[in-house]
Amino acid sequence: MPTMADVARRAGVSAKTVSNVLAGYPYIRESTRARVLAAVDELGYELNVTARNFRSGRTGVIGLAVPELGQPYFGELADEILAAARRRDLRVVVDPTGFTREGELAALREPRRRLVDGLIFSPATLVQADADLLDGLGYPLVLLGEQMFSDKVDHVTMHNVDGARAATDLLLDAGRRRIAAIGMLHAPTAGSATLRFRGYREALEARGIAVDDRLLGWADEGWHRGNGARAMAAVLDSGVEVDGVVAFNDALALGAMYELQVRGRSIPQDVGVVGFDDIEDARYSTPALTTVDPGRRDVAEVAVGLLDRRLADVARGVVGGAPVLHVADMRLVERGSTPARP
Amino acid sequence: MPTMADVARRAGVSAKTVSNVLAGYPYIRESTRARVLAAVDELGYELNVTARNFRSGRTGVIGLAVPELGQPYFGELADEILAAARRRDLRVVVDPTGFTREGELAALREPRRRLVDGLIFSPATLVQADADLLDGLGYPLVLLGEQMFSDKVDHVTMHNVDGARAATDLLLDAGRRRIAAIGMLHAPTAGSATLRFRGYREALEARGIAVDDRLLGWADEGWHRGNGARAMAAVLDSGVEVDGVVAFNDALALGAMYELQVRGRSIPQDVGVVGFDDIEDARYSTPALTTVDPGRRDVAEVAVGLLDRRLADVARGVVGGAPVLHVADMRLVERGSTPARP
DNA sequence: GTGAAAGCGCTAACAG
DNA sequence: CTGTTAGCGCTTTCAC
C-alpha cells in the first residue's frame, strides 16, 4: 500500500504538499496540484483516514444513539440524519440503545473513547435524576426530545407535549369524551412517553375531565404495532366505554385500529384515532391515520447542523456558546381516522 | 486527557503492560493486572481507540451498505446486524446508498480508505456487468442477495427467486390466473426486483401462463407504500382483470391493498395479495398480509459471523478460504390476505 | 511475565 | 505557495 511519502516522491514534492492537496487547502499552484493528483492516480493511492484521524484528533464521525431502527419513526429519522451528515461530510455510526438504560449509558461513553467526535442522542430511559450525567461530558452533545435534564445542553425538540395536546383536543372538539391513551410506560422516563402523556392529560384537564385509569393502555414492551393492538385490547376488555384513541406513536395507533376493527368498531364513527410521528405508513392505512407531524426533517437538519457547528468550535478551540434550544414546527395532519371538526 | 504512559507511571509498570492488560492478553500476574486497572480507574483513563486502530491497522468497524433505513425491511435488518455485530465486539457504520449506483460505488471504496475493515453490502443497482468491481477488492466483503455477480465473493442470500415463486404458486393453487406483479423496475439491476420477478415469471410459466404486461406494476420511485398504491392503481386503470397480487415487498403489498380497498375490491375474495419480507406491519394490516419470511435474523447472524471470520483470517495473515454461499430458510406465512388453498 | 525501543502515516506549527 | 521538523498514543518486536 503506497503512503503519502510515496506519492510525494513520485510527484517531486514534500509529503506536506500532498497532504495539503488532499485536504483541499486552497493556496496551491495549479500545476503542483495536478502533479500530485496524477501521482495519486498512478499509484492508486488512498488516504489512510485512520492516520489522519489519529494525528488530527478528530474522526469526522458522529454518533447517533436511538432506541431501534426497526421502528419506522427512528428508521426514517436516521435516514434524514445520515443525509444531513453526508451533506456536511460527516459520517455516522448508529448506536441502537435498545430502550435500555445500559445501552444509553454506553452510547454516552463512545465519544470519550474517541470513536466519534460528538453525539446526537435520543434518550428513552434516562430519568430526570440522570441530568448531571449530561453535563460537562467534554464533547458536543445534541439531545433529541423535549428540553429536559439540563439547560446546559443543546436540545432539538419535537413538541411532544403540544403535539399530544393537539391530538387530544382534536377528538375533544369533535365531542369525544372517553379518550384512551395508548403507549403508557410504567418506567418514569424522560422519553416521549412521559411527555406525550402530559399533553394528553393537560388537554383533558383543560376541559375539566379527569384521567380515567381504565382508559390507559400500557405498552411497556415497546411502541410496536403488536403492543398497540394488545394495549387496545386490554382497554376494551376492561369494559370501559371508548370513543377516541390518542396513541403515542403511529405504530401503536395502527395496531389499535387493527384491534378496533377486528372487534367491529368503525373508525372514525365509533372511535376516532390519532397517532403521532406521521410515518409513511400512516397515509396508507384504512382509514388513513390522522397524526402529528413532528417536523422530523427539520429536527435532523438542525441537530446535525448544530453538532457540526459545535465540532468546528472545538476544533478552533472555542468553548462553545450558550446552549441552543430548537423546537421544530409541529403540525396536526387530519386524515380519515378522526371525525371532521364541527 | 491521560494517556497510557500516565497510567503506566501511576501503576509502576511499562506502557506495554498497560496495553496488554487492556487488550485482554492472558499471561499477566493477577496483582499487576489489578494495579493497572486501579490506575485506569483513578485517572479516569479511556483508551484512545483511534491510536490503537492506527497502529494496529484495523478499526473494529464494519460497514453496512443498504439502500435506506426508512424501509422497514432494511431498518429491521439493520437492527439485527447491529445486534449480531455487538455480540462480536464489532461496530457498524451504516452507509445508505439511496438506491443509487453512485452511492453503492462509494460504499465499496470505504474499506480502502481504512474507514472500516470490511463490508456487508446489499446491492440494489449494480448490474451483472459490474461483477469485476467485486473481485479482488483487498478486503472482506459479504454480499446480501441471491448469488450473483461473482462466485469469488461470500454471499448470504434470501431465496428471492424461490420466495416469489412460492408466493405466486399460492395464488395459482387457489385458482387465480390474473396475477399482478407489483414493484417492477425498469433498470436491469441485480437487486431483488429482478430476482423476485424471475420467481413470479417462473411460477406462471410452469403452468403455461404467459406474463401479461398489463399486469405489471412499476415502482421505479422505490418500494414504498405510496408507490405500491400508485402501481396498483395503474394496473387497475388499464382495465385489465385482476384476481391476485404478488408484491415484491410488504410495503408495496400494503399500498396495493389500500388501493384495492379504496376501489371496493374485497381481499382475499376478489383479489388475493401476497407480500415479501414479513415486516412487523404485515401482521397488523386488515386483513393481515400473507407474505414470505426470508429469514432475516438468520441472514444477519450468518453475514456478520462470516465477515468476522474473514477479518480474523486477515489478521492472522490467512488468505481466506473458498467463498461461502449461505441461503437462509424461506417460509411462506399464510394470513388473511390470501384465500385458503383448496 | 514484563520492559525498551522503534515507528505506524499523517498533519500542526512554523520557517522560508 | 511549499518544505522541515516533530510527534500524536499506541502496538510490534525483541530482549530479558
mmCIF file of C-alpha atoms (C1' of nucleotides) in Angstrom, chain D:
data_model
loop_
_atom_site.group_PDB
_atom_site.id
_atom_site.type_symbol
_atom_site.label_atom_id
_atom_site.label_comp_id
_atom_site.label_asym_id
_atom_site.label_seq_id
_atom_site.Cartn_x
_atom_site.Cartn_y
_atom_site.Cartn_z
ATOM 1 C "C1'" DC D 1 2.944 28.699 -2.085
ATOM 2 C "C1'" DT D 2 5.943 24.814 -0.216
ATOM 3 C "C1'" DG D 3 9.318 22.346 2.831
ATOM 4 C "C1'" DT D 4 11.197 20.842 7.537
ATOM 5 C "C1'" DT D 5 10.789 19.145 11.895
ATOM 6 C "C1'" DA D 6 8.477 16.880 15.240
ATOM 7 C "C1'" DG D 7 5.399 13.929 17.401
ATOM 8 C "C1'" DC D 8 0.217 12.263 18.116
ATOM 9 C "C1'" DG D 9 -0.584 7.319 21.539
ATOM 10 C "C1'" DC D 10 -0.441 3.198 20.739
ATOM 11 C "C1'" DT D 11 1.328 -1.705 19.486
ATOM 12 C "C1'" DT D 12 5.062 -4.531 17.383
ATOM 13 C "C1'" DT D 13 9.312 -6.676 18.026
ATOM 14 C "C1'" DC D 14 12.501 -8.482 20.552
ATOM 15 C "C1'" DA D 15 15.224 -8.740 24.677
ATOM 16 C "C1'" DC D 16 15.498 -10.422 29.308
#
